[in-house]
Amino acid sequence: MLRAKSVICDASNVKFYRIKPEAQSRCIFEDAAEILYYHEFRIKCDVDTRMLSSDTSYACFLVFKLSEKYRGLKFPVKARDLLPYIKQRTNIISFTAPSTVNLNNIKWIPEQREDGWMEVRVWETISDRHNEESVPMDLKLISFEGNMSGLIISGIEFRPM
């Protein structure tokens, strides 16, 4: 798992994010990043292919919690892959349990983890260790409701599909 502070673009910007110490966030790492009030956030990193099995499909999960006063996350969020060589892929994800009416458009919904956090799939890739040293990830998540707040992110986790 990669910690939020290392994969969220501009996580040190105090206007949009607050880094919460482990005692407050109860996360796997010593801190978590909370979105204060912003309409989008980006996840950007390079995944070392030595950590992945060759020719295997992987899913990336965002590990998160919602604060009691979260906003802008009741409706789905658009997740857009920003890599230039990928045909622009956009998926619809949800950070809350959607109603059955909305399920047709939502590709990925959150699930409870054993550690008390939630997770939602936000990205997929295929590992090709023979050609690349790393797999780049550049993902923008945009709220349909305008600004969002109260999303507490522990990090991202990659698992074989």
mmCIF file of C-alpha atoms in Angstrom:
data_model
loop_
_atom_site.group_PDB
_atom_site.id
_atom_site.type_symbol
_atom_site.label_atom_id
_atom_site.label_comp_id
_atom_site.label_asym_id
_atom_site.label_seq_id
_atom_site.Cartn_x
_atom_site.Cartn_y
_atom_site.Cartn_z
ATOM 1 C CA MET A 1 0.000 0.000 0.000
ATOM 2 C CA LEU A 2 1.223 3.504 -0.834
ATOM 3 C CA ARG A 3 0.457 6.288 1.647
ATOM 4 C CA ALA A 4 -1.829 9.168 0.702
ATOM 5 C CA LYS A 5 0.800 11.858 1.241
ATOM 6 C CA SER A 6 3.032 10.277 -1.409
ATOM 7 C CA VAL A 7 0.401 9.719 -4.135
ATOM 8 C CA ILE A 8 -2.003 12.665 -3.873
ATOM 9 C CA CYS A 9 -0.794 15.535 -6.022
ATOM 10 C CA ASP A 10 -0.329 18.705 -3.993
ATOM 11 C CA ALA A 11 -1.254 16.993 -0.692
ATOM 12 C CA SER A 12 0.877 19.558 1.158
ATOM 13 C CA ASN A 13 -1.402 22.424 -0.001
ATOM 14 C CA VAL A 14 -3.014 23.475 3.289
ATOM 15 C CA LYS A 15 -5.881 25.224 1.459
ATOM 16 C CA PHE A 16 -7.225 21.921 0.151
ATOM 17 C CA TYR A 17 -5.817 19.144 2.371
ATOM 18 C CA ARG A 18 -5.114 18.489 6.023
ATOM 19 C CA ILE A 19 -2.631 15.824 7.044
ATOM 20 C CA LYS A 20 -4.114 14.061 10.049
ATOM 21 C CA PRO A 21 -1.830 12.306 12.540
ATOM 22 C CA GLU A 22 -2.311 8.559 13.016
ATOM 23 C CA ALA A 23 -3.945 9.002 16.437
ATOM 24 C CA GLN A 24 -6.796 10.938 14.804
ATOM 25 C CA SER A 25 -7.061 8.950 11.593
ATOM 26 C CA ARG A 26 -6.369 5.403 12.873
ATOM 27 C CA CYS A 27 -4.802 4.462 9.568
ATOM 28 C CA ILE A 28 -2.144 1.972 8.582
ATOM 29 C CA PHE A 29 0.403 4.766 8.140
ATOM 30 C CA GLU A 30 1.362 7.477 10.601
ATOM 31 C CA ASP A 31 -0.911 9.938 8.820
ATOM 32 C CA ALA A 32 -3.814 10.317 6.396
ATOM 33 C CA ALA A 33 -4.852 13.153 4.061
ATOM 34 C CA GLU A 34 -8.266 14.773 4.447
ATOM 35 C CA ILE A 35 -9.778 16.806 1.624
ATOM 36 C CA LEU A 36 -10.964 20.079 3.152
ATOM 37 C CA TYR A 37 -13.007 21.701 0.378
ATOM 38 C CA TYR A 38 -12.136 21.143 -3.262
ATOM 39 C CA HIS A 39 -13.872 19.907 -6.427
ATOM 40 C CA GLU A 40 -11.173 17.430 -7.512
ATOM 41 C CA PHE A 41 -8.031 15.618 -6.480
ATOM 42 C CA ARG A 42 -5.336 13.735 -8.350
ATOM 43 C CA ILE A 43 -3.591 10.472 -7.599
ATOM 44 C CA LYS A 44 -0.259 10.218 -9.355
ATOM 45 C CA CYS A 45 2.520 7.677 -8.885
ATOM 46 C CA ASP A 46 4.783 5.167 -10.594
ATOM 47 C CA VAL A 47 4.373 1.565 -9.478
ATOM 48 C CA ASP A 48 7.597 -0.455 -9.566
ATOM 49 C CA THR A 49 6.951 -3.464 -11.819
ATOM 50 C CA ARG A 50 9.296 -5.603 -9.687
ATOM 51 C CA MET A 51 6.515 -5.528 -7.086
ATOM 52 C CA LEU A 52 3.965 -6.874 -9.606
ATOM 53 C CA SER A 53 3.534 -10.247 -11.278
ATOM 54 C CA SER A 54 4.211 -10.232 -15.000
ATOM 55 C CA ASP A 55 1.300 -10.088 -17.447
ATOM 56 C CA THR A 56 -1.244 -9.760 -14.647
ATOM 57 C CA SER A 57 -4.237 -7.437 -14.394
ATOM 58 C CA TYR A 58 -4.236 -5.262 -11.274
ATOM 59 C CA ALA A 59 -6.866 -3.130 -9.606
ATOM 60 C CA CYS A 60 -5.986 -0.049 -7.589
ATOM 61 C CA PHE A 61 -8.108 0.602 -4.514
ATOM 62 C CA LEU A 62 -8.409 3.913 -2.697
ATOM 63 C CA VAL A 63 -8.490 3.252 1.062
ATOM 64 C CA PHE A 64 -10.597 5.909 2.786
ATOM 65 C CA LYS A 65 -13.042 6.992 5.470
ATOM 66 C CA LEU A 66 -15.668 9.713 5.426
ATOM 67 C CA SER A 67 -15.724 12.268 8.223
ATOM 68 C CA GLU A 68 -19.031 12.841 10.002
ATOM 69 C CA LYS A 69 -19.421 16.158 8.162
ATOM 70 C CA TYR A 70 -18.487 15.036 4.634
ATOM 71 C CA ARG A 71 -19.926 16.955 1.667
ATOM 72 C CA GLY A 72 -20.056 16.548 -2.096
ATOM 73 C CA LEU A 73 -19.710 12.761 -1.975
ATOM 74 C CA LYS A 74 -23.315 11.570 -1.773
ATOM 75 C CA PHE A 75 -23.424 11.328 -5.545
ATOM 76 C CA PRO A 76 -20.909 9.526 -7.761
ATOM 77 C CA VAL A 77 -17.489 10.907 -8.634
ATOM 78 C CA LYS A 78 -15.899 10.865 -12.074
ATOM 79 C CA ALA A 79 -12.463 9.170 -12.229
ATOM 80 C CA ARG A 80 -10.548 10.170 -15.372
ATOM 81 C CA ASP A 81 -7.275 8.542 -16.464
ATOM 82 C CA LEU A 82 -4.928 11.377 -17.520
ATOM 83 C CA LEU A 83 -2.144 9.331 -19.115
ATOM 84 C CA PRO A 84 -1.549 10.713 -22.624
ATOM 85 C CA TYR A 85 -1.060 7.374 -24.389
ATOM 86 C CA ILE A 86 -4.244 5.845 -22.976
ATOM 87 C CA LYS A 87 -7.486 6.447 -24.823
ATOM 88 C CA GLN A 88 -9.213 8.727 -22.370
ATOM 89 C CA ARG A 89 -10.920 6.454 -19.874
ATOM 90 C CA THR A 90 -13.492 7.768 -17.463
ATOM 91 C CA ASN A 91 -15.206 5.660 -14.833
ATOM 92 C CA ILE A 92 -17.920 6.547 -12.370
ATOM 93 C CA ILE A 93 -17.251 5.568 -8.760
ATOM 94 C CA SER A 94 -19.051 6.117 -5.480
ATOM 95 C CA PHE A 95 -17.729 6.779 -1.978
ATOM 96 C CA THR A 96 -21.113 6.034 -0.399
ATOM 97 C CA ALA A 97 -23.485 3.131 -0.943
ATOM 98 C CA PRO A 98 -25.540 4.166 -3.982
ATOM 99 C CA SER A 99 -29.243 3.534 -4.335
ATOM 100 C CA THR A 100 -30.271 0.771 -6.712
ATOM 101 C CA VAL A 101 -31.548 3.474 -9.091
ATOM 102 C CA ASN A 102 -28.005 4.825 -9.560
ATOM 103 C CA LEU A 103 -26.246 1.465 -9.944
ATOM 104 C CA ASN A 104 -26.536 1.375 -13.741
ATOM 105 C CA ASN A 105 -24.021 4.189 -14.256
ATOM 106 C CA ILE A 106 -21.634 3.440 -11.390
ATOM 107 C CA LYS A 107 -18.770 1.119 -12.223
ATOM 108 C CA TRP A 108 -17.220 0.774 -8.755
ATOM 109 C CA ILE A 109 -18.817 1.002 -5.310
ATOM 110 C CA PRO A 110 -17.152 1.050 -1.867
ATOM 111 C CA GLU A 111 -16.718 -1.958 0.386
ATOM 112 C CA GLN A 112 -15.886 -2.251 4.069
ATOM 113 C CA ARG A 113 -12.384 -3.537 4.925
ATOM 114 C CA GLU A 114 -11.465 -5.687 7.902
ATOM 115 C CA ASP A 115 -9.290 -2.878 9.305
ATOM 116 C CA GLY A 116 -12.309 -0.554 9.656
ATOM 117 C CA TRP A 117 -11.557 1.538 6.574
ATOM 118 C CA MET A 118 -13.489 1.518 3.294
ATOM 119 C CA GLU A 119 -12.057 0.830 -0.149
ATOM 120 C CA VAL A 120 -13.205 1.538 -3.669
ATOM 121 C CA ARG A 121 -11.617 0.485 -6.934
ATOM 122 C CA VAL A 122 -10.457 3.555 -8.847
ATOM 123 C CA TRP A 123 -8.137 2.232 -11.569
ATOM 124 C CA GLU A 124 -7.022 -0.890 -13.443
ATOM 125 C CA THR A 125 -3.826 -1.795 -15.284
ATOM 126 C CA ILE A 126 -1.936 -4.743 -16.738
ATOM 127 C CA SER A 127 1.614 -5.352 -15.553
ATOM 128 C CA ASP A 128 4.184 -5.916 -18.293
ATOM 129 C CA ARG A 129 7.506 -6.300 -16.486
ATOM 130 C CA HIS A 130 9.313 -7.155 -19.688
ATOM 131 C CA ASN A 131 8.928 -3.699 -21.228
ATOM 132 C CA GLU A 132 8.638 -1.252 -18.336
ATOM 133 C CA GLU A 133 10.430 -0.521 -15.051
ATOM 134 C CA SER A 134 7.305 1.092 -13.674
ATOM 135 C CA VAL A 135 3.621 1.454 -14.404
ATOM 136 C CA PRO A 136 2.564 5.129 -14.343
ATOM 137 C CA MET A 137 -0.727 6.170 -12.795
ATOM 138 C CA ASP A 138 -2.272 9.624 -13.188
ATOM 139 C CA LEU A 139 -5.897 9.806 -12.160
ATOM 140 C CA LYS A 140 -8.163 12.792 -11.545
ATOM 141 C CA LEU A 141 -11.282 12.366 -9.393
ATOM 142 C CA ILE A 142 -13.939 15.050 -9.873
ATOM 143 C CA SER A 143 -17.092 15.561 -7.803
ATOM 144 C CA PHE A 144 -20.387 15.929 -9.683
ATOM 145 C CA GLU A 145 -21.747 17.926 -6.712
ATOM 146 C CA GLY A 146 -19.180 20.731 -6.901
ATOM 147 C CA ASN A 147 -16.756 20.871 -3.997
ATOM 148 C CA MET A 148 -16.180 17.868 -1.761
ATOM 149 C CA SER A 149 -14.863 17.693 1.783
ATOM 150 C CA GLY A 150 -14.414 15.157 4.555
ATOM 151 C CA LEU A 151 -12.821 12.412 2.461
ATOM 152 C CA ILE A 152 -9.991 10.982 4.590
ATOM 153 C CA ILE A 153 -7.518 9.004 2.500
ATOM 154 C CA SER A 154 -5.115 6.474 4.002
ATOM 155 C CA GLY A 155 -3.533 5.453 0.692
ATOM 156 C CA ILE A 156 -3.871 3.258 -2.369
ATOM 157 C CA GLU A 157 -3.440 -0.489 -2.646
ATOM 158 C CA PHE A 158 -2.771 -2.630 -5.729
ATOM 159 C CA ARG A 159 -4.121 -6.188 -5.935
ATOM 160 C CA PRO A 160 -4.373 -8.762 -8.731
ATOM 161 C CA MET A 161 -7.837 -9.005 -10.247
#
